[in-house]
PDB file of C-alpha atoms and ligand atoms in Angstrom:
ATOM      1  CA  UNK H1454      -1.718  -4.094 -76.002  1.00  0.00           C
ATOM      2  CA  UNK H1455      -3.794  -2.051 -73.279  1.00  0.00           C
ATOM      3  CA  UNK H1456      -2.147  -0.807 -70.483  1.00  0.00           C
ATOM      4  CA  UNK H1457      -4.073  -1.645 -67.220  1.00  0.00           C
ATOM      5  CA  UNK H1458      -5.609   0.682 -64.750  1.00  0.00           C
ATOM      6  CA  UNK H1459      -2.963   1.351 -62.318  1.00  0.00           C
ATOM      7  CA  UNK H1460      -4.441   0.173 -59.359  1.00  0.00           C
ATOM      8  CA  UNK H1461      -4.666   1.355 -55.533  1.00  0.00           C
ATOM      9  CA  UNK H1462      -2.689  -0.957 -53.284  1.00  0.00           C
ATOM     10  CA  UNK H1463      -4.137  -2.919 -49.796  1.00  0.00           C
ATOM     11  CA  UNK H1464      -2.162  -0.565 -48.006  1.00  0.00           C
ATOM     12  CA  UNK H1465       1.155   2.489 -47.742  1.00  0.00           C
ATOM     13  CA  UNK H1466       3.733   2.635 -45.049  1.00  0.00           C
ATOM     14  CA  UNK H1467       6.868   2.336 -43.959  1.00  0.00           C
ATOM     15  CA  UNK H1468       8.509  -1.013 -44.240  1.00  0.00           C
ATOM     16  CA  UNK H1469      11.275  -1.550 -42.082  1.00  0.00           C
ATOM     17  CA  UNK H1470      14.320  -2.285 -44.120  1.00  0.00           C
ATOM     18  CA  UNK H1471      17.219  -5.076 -43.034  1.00  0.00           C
ATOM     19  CA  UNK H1472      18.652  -5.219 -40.548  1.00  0.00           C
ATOM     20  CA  UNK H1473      16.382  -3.346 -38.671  1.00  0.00           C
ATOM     21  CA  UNK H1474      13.672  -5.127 -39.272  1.00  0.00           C
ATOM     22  CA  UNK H1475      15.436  -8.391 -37.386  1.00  0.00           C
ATOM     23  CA  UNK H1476      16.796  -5.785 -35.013  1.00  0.00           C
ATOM     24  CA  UNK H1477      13.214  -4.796 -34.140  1.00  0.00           C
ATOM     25  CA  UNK H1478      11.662  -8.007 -33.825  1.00  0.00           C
ATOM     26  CA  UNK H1479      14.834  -9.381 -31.354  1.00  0.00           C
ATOM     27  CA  UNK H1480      14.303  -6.608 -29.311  1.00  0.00           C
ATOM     28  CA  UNK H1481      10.480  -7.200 -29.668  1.00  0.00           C
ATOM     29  CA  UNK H1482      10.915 -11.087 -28.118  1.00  0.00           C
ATOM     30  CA  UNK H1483      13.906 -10.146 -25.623  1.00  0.00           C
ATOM     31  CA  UNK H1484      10.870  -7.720 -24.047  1.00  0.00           C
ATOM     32  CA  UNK H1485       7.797 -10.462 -24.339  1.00  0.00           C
ATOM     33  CA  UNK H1486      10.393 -12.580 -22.650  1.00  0.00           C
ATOM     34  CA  UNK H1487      11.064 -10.411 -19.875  1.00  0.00           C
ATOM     35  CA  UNK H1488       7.612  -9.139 -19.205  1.00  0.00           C
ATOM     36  CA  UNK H1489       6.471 -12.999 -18.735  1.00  0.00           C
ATOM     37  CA  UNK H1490       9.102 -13.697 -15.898  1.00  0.00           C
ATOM     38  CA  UNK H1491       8.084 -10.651 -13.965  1.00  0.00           C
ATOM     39  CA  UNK H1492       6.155 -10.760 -10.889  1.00  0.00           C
ATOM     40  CA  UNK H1493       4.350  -7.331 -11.694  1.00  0.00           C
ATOM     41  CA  UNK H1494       3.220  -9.430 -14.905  1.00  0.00           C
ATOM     42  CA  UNK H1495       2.296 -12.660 -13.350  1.00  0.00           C
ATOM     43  CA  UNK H1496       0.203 -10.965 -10.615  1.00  0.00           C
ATOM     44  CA  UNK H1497      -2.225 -10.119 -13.842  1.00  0.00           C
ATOM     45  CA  UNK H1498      -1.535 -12.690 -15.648  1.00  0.00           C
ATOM     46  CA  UNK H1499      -6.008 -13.635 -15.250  1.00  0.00           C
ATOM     47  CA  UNK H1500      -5.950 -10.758 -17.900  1.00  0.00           C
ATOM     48  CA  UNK H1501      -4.319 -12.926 -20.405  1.00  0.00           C
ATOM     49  CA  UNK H1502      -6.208 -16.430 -19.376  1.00  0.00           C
ATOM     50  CA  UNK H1503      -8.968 -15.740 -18.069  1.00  0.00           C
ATOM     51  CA  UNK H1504      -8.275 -17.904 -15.042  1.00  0.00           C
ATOM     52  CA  UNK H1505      -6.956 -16.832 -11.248  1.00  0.00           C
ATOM     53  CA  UNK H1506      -3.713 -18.269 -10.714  1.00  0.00           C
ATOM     54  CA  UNK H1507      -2.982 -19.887 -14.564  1.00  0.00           C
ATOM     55  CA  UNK H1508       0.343 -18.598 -15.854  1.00  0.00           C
ATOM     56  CA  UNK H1509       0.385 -17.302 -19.478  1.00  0.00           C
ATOM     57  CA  UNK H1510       2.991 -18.023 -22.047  1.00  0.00           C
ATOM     58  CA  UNK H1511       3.328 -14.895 -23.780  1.00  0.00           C
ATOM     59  CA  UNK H1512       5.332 -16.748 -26.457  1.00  0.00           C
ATOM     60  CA  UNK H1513       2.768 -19.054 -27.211  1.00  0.00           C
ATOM     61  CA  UNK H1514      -0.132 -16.800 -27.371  1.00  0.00           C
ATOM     62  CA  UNK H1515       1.258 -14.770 -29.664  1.00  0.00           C
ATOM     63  CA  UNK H1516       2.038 -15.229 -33.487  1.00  0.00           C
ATOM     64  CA  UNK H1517       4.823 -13.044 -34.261  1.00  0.00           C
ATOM     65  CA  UNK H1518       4.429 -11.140 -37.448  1.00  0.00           C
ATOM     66  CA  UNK H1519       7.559 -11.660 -40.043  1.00  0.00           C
ATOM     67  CA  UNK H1520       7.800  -8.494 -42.219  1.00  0.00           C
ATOM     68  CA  UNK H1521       6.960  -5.380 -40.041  1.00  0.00           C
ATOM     69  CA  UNK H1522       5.999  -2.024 -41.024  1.00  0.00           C
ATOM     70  CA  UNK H1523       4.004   1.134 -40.154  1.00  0.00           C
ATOM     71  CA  UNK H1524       1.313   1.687 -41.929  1.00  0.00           C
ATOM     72  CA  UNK H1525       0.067   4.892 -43.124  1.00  0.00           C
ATOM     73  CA  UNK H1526      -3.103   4.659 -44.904  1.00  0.00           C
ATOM     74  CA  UNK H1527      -5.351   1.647 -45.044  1.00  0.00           C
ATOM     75  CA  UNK H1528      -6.738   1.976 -48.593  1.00  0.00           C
ATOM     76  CA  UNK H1529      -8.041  -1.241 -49.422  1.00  0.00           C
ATOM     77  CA  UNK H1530      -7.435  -1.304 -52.809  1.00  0.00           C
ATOM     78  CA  UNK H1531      -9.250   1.906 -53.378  1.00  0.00           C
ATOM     79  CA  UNK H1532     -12.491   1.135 -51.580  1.00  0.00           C
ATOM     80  CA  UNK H1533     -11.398   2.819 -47.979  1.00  0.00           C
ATOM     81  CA  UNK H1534     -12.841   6.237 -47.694  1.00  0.00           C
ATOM     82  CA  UNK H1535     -10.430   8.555 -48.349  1.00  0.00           C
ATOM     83  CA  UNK H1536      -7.926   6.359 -50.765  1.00  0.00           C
ATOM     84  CA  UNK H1537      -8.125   7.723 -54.188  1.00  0.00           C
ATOM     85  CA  UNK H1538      -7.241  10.679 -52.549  1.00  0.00           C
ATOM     86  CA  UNK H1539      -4.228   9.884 -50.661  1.00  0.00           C
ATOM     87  CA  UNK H1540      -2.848   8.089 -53.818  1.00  0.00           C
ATOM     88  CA  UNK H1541      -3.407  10.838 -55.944  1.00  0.00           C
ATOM     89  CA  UNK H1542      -1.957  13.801 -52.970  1.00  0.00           C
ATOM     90  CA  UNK H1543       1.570  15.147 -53.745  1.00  0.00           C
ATOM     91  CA  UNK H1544       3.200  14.684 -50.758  1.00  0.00           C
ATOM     92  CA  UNK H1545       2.764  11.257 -51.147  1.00  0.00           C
ATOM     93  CA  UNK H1546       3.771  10.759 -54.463  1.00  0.00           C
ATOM     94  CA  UNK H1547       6.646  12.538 -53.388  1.00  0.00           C
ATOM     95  CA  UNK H1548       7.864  10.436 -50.733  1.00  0.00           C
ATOM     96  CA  UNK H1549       7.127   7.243 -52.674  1.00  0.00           C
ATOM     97  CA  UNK H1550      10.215   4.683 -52.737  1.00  0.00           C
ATOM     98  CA  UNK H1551      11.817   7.267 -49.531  1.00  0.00           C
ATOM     99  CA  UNK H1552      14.025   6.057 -47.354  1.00  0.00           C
ATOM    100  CA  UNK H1553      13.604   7.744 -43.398  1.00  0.00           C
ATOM    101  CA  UNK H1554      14.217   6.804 -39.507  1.00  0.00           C
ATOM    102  CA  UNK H1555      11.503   5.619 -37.474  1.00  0.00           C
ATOM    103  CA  UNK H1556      11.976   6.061 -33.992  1.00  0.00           C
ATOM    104  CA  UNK H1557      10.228   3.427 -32.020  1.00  0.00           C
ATOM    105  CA  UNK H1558       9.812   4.768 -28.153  1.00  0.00           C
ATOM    106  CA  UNK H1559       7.804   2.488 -26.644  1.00  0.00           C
ATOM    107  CA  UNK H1560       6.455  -0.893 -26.604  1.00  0.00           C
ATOM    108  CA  UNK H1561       3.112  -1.887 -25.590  1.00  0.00           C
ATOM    109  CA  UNK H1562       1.268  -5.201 -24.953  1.00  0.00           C
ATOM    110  CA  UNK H1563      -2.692  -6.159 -24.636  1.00  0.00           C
ATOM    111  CA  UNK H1564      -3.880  -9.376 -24.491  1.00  0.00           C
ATOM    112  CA  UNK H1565      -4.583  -9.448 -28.167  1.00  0.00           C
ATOM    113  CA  UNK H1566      -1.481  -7.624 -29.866  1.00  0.00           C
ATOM    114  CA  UNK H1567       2.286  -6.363 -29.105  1.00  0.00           C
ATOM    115  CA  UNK H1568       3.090  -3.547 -30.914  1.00  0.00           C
ATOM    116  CA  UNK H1569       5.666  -0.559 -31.004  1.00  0.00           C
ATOM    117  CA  UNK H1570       5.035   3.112 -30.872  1.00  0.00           C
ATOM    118  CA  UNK H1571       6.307   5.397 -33.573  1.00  0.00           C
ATOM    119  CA  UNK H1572       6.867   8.969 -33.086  1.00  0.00           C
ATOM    120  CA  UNK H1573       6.979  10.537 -36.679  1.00  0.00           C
ATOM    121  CA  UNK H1574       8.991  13.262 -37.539  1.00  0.00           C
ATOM    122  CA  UNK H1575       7.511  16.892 -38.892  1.00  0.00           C
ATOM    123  CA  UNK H1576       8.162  15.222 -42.413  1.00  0.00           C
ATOM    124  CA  UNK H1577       6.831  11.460 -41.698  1.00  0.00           C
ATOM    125  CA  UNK H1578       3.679  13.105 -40.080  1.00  0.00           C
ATOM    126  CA  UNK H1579       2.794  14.773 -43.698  1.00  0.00           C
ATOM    127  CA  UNK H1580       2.170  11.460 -44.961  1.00  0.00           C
ATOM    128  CA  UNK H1581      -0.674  10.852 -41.961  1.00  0.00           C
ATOM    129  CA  UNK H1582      -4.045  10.821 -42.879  1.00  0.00           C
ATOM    130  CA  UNK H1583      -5.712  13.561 -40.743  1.00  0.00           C
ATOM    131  CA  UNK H1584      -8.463  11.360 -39.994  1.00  0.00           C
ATOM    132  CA  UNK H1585      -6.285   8.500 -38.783  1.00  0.00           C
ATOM    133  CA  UNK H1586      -7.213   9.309 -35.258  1.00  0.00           C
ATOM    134  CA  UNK H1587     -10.033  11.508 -35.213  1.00  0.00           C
ATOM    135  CA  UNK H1588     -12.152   8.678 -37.222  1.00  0.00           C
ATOM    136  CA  UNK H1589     -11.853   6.085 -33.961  1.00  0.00           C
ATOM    137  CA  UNK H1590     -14.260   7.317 -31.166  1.00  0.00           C
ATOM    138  CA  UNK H1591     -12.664   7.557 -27.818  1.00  0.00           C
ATOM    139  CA  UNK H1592      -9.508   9.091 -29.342  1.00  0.00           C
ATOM    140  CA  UNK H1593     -10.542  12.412 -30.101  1.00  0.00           C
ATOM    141  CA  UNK H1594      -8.173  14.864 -28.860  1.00  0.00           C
ATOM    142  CA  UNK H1595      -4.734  12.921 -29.260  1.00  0.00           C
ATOM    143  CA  UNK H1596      -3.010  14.711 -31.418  1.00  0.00           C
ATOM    144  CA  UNK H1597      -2.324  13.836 -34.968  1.00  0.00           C
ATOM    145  CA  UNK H1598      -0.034  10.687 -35.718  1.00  0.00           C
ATOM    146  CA  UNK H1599      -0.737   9.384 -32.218  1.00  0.00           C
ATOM    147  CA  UNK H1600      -2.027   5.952 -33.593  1.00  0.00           C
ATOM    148  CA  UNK H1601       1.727   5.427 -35.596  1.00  0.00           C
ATOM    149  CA  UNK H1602       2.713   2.404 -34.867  1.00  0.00           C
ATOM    150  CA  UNK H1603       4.493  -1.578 -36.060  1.00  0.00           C
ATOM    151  CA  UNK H1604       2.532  -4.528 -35.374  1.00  0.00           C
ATOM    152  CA  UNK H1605       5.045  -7.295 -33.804  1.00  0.00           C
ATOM    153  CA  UNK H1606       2.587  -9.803 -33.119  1.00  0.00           C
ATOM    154  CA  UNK H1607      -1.316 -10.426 -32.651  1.00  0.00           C
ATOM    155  CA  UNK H1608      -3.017 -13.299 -30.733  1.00  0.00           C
ATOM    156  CA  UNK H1609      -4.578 -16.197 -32.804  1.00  0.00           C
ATOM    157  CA  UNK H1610      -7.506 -14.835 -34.585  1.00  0.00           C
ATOM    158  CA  UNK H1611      -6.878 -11.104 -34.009  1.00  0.00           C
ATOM    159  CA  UNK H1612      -6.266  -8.733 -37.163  1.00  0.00           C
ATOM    160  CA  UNK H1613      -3.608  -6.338 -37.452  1.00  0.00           C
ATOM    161  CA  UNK H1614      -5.574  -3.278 -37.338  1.00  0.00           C
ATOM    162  CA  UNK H1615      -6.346  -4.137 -33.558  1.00  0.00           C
ATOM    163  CA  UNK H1616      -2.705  -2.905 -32.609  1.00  0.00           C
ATOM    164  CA  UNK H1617      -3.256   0.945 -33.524  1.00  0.00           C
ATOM    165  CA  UNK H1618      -6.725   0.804 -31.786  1.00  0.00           C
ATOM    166  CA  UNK H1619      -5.012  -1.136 -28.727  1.00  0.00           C
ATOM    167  CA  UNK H1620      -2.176   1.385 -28.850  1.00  0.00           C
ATOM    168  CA  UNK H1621      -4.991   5.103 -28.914  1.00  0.00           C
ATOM    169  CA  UNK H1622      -7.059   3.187 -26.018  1.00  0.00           C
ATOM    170  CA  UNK H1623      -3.549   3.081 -24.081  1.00  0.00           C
ATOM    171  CA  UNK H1624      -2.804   6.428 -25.113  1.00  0.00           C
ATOM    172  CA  UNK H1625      -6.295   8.022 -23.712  1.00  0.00           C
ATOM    173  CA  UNK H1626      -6.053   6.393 -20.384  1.00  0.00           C
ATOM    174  CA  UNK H1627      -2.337   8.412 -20.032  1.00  0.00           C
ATOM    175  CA  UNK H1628      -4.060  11.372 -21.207  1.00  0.00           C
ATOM    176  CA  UNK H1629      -6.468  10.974 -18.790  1.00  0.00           C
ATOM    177  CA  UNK H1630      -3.568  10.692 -15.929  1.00  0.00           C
ATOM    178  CA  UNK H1631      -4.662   6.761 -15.218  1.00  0.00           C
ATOM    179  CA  UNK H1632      -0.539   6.440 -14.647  1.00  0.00           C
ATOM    180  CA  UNK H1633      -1.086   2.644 -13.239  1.00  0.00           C
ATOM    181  CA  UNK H1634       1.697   0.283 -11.231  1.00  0.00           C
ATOM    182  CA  UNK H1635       5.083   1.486 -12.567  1.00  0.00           C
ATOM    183  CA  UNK H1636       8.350  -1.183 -12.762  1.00  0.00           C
ATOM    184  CA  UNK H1637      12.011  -0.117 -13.680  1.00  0.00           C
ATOM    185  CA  UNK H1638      13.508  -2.189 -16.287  1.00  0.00           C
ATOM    186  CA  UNK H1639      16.407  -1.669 -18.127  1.00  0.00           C
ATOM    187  CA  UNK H1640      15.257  -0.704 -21.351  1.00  0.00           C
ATOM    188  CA  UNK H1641      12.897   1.765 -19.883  1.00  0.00           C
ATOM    189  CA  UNK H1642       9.484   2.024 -17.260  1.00  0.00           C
ATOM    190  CA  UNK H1643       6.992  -0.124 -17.549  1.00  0.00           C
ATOM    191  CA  UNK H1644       3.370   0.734 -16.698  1.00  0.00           C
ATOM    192  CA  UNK H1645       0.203  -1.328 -16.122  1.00  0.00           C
ATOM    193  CA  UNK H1646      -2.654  -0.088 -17.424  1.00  0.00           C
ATOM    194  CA  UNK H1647      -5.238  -2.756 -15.884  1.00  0.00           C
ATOM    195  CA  UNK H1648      -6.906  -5.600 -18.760  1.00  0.00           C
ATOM    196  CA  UNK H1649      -3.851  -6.861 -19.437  1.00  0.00           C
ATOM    197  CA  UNK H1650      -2.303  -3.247 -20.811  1.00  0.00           C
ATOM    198  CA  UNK H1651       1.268  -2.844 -20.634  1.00  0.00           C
ATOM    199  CA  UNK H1652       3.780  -0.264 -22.074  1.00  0.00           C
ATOM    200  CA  UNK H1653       7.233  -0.011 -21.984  1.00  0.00           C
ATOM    201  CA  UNK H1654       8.089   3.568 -22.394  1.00  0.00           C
ATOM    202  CA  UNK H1655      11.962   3.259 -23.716  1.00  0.00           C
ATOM    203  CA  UNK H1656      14.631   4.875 -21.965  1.00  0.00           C
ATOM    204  CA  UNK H1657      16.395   4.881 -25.502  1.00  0.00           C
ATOM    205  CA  UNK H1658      14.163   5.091 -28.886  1.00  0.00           C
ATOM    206  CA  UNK H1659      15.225   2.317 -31.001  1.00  0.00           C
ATOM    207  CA  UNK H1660      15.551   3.869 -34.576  1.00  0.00           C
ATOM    208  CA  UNK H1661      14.818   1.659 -37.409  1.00  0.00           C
ATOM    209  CA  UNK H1662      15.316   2.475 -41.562  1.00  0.00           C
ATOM    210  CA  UNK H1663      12.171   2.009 -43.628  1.00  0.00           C
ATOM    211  CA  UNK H1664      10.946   2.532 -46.841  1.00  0.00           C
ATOM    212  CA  UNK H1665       7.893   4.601 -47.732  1.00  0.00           C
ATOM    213  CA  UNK H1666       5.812   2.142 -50.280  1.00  0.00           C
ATOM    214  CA  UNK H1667       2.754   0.272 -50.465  1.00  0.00           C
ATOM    215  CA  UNK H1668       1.694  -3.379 -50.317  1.00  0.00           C
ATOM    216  CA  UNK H1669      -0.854  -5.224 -52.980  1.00  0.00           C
ATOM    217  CA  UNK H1670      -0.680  -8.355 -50.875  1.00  0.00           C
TER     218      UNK H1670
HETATM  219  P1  LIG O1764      -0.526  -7.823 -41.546  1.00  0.00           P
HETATM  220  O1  LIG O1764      -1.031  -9.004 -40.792  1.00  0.00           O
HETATM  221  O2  LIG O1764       0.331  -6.912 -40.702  1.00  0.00           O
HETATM  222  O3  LIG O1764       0.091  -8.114 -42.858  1.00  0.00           O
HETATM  223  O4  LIG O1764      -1.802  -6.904 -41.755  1.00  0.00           O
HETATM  224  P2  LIG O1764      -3.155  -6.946 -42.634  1.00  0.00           P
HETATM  225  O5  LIG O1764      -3.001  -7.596 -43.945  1.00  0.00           O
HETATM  226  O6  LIG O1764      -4.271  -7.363 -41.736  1.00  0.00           O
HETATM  227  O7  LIG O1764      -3.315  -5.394 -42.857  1.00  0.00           O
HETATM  228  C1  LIG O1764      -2.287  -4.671 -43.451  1.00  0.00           C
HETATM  229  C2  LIG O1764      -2.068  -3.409 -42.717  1.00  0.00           C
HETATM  230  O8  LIG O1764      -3.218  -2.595 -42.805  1.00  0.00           O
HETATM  231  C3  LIG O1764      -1.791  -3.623 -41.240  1.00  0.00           C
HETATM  232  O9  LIG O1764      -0.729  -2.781 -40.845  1.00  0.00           O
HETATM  233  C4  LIG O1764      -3.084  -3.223 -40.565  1.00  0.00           C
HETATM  234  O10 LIG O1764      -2.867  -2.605 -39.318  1.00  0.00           O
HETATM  235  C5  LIG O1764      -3.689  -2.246 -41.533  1.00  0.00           C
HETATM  236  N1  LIG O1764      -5.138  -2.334 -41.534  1.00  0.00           N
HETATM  237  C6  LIG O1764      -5.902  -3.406 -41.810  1.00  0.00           C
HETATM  238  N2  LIG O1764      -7.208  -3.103 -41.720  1.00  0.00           N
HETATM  239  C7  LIG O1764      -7.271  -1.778 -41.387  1.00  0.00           C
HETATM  240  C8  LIG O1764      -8.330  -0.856 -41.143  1.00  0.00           C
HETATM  241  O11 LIG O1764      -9.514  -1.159 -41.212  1.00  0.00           O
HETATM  242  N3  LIG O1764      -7.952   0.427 -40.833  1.00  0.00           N
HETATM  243  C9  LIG O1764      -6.650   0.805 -40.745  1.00  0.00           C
HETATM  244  N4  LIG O1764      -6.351   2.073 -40.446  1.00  0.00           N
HETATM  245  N5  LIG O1764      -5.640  -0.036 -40.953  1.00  0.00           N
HETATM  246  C10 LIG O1764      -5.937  -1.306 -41.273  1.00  0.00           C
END
């Protein structure tokens, strides 16, 4: 009997363990929810339909994603540049099976995902490809682990990877002080970044448990 190549997964990250995985996604639809209702929202609302004056049903235009995680590194079963050697780097092998707190501090929402912000720790952000952020153009300059985040939902046919790259462009118009309409809420302040970008910064950082692995898919 041969023993088979062992083979590079789809993709590594952290996957939110229960119950904060439900915890997450509650939280996730209590905010949708609220954003819809508010007049701030509604006022934009063209962003989302395309059409003056039609009302959007957040709910509805998004598909919610079940199992949520953080990705680390895209590898693609071995054919993303880069993914032979994050499988084979230390750190990595390390921290495989790990159990850690991510700390979610914001939410955000474009009109084709909803998606939380992580902010990794010093030992999280060793597992962070360096080119994670430097290898998207227009996000040169944020600093490293910047694109962490959990998908919570993507519009009918968006992919997943949309929500990091919707998450960096939100990040470079802050860097570049575009601060937008601001509205208290009680989980934190919420700022409009025109074309239907909202964030939520979170007054308190929801911390979730998660598992360093990978998924084969
Ligand atoms: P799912 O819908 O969340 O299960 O996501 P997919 O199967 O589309 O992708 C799995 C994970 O890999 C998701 O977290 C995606 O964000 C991420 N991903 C997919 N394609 C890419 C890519 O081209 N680059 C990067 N960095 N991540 C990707």
């Amino acid at each position: 009997l041969q023993l088979e190549e062992v083979k590079i997964p789809l993709f590594y990250g952290w996957f939110l363990m229960s119950p904060a995985n439900e915890k997450v996604k509650c939280s996730a639809i209590d905010f949708v929810k609220t954003l819809d209702t508010l007049e701030a929202f509604k006022k934009h609302s063209a962003d989302f339909t395309g059409k003056a004056e039609k009302e959007v049903d957040l709910e509805q235009h998004f598909k919610a994603k079940a199992s949520l995680h953080c990705t680390t590194k895209f590898s693609n079963y071995g054919k993303a540049e880069g993914a032979k050697e994050y499988a084979q780097n230390l750190v990595v092998k390390d921290h495989f099976g790990s159990v850690s707190e991510l700390s979610l501090i914001a939410f955000f929402v474009t009109p084709r995902t909803v998606g939380a912000r992580v902010s990794l720790t010093k030992e999280q952000l060793q597992l962070w490809p360096v080119d994670a952020e430097s290898s998207v153009p227009g996000a040169t300059g944020l600093p490293h682990g910047s694109r962490a985040h959990v998908t919570l939902a993507c519009a009918a046919g968006v992919e997943a990877v949309q929500t990091g790259l919707d998450l960096l462009d939100i990040l470079a118009l802050q860097k570049d002080g575009q601060q937008g309409e601001l509205v208290e809420m009680e989980l934190g302040s919420l700022s409009y970044y025109g074309e239907g970008r909202w964030m939520l910064a979170l007054r308190e950082p929801i911390c979730a448990s998660a598992c360093f692995s990978s998924s084969y898919k």
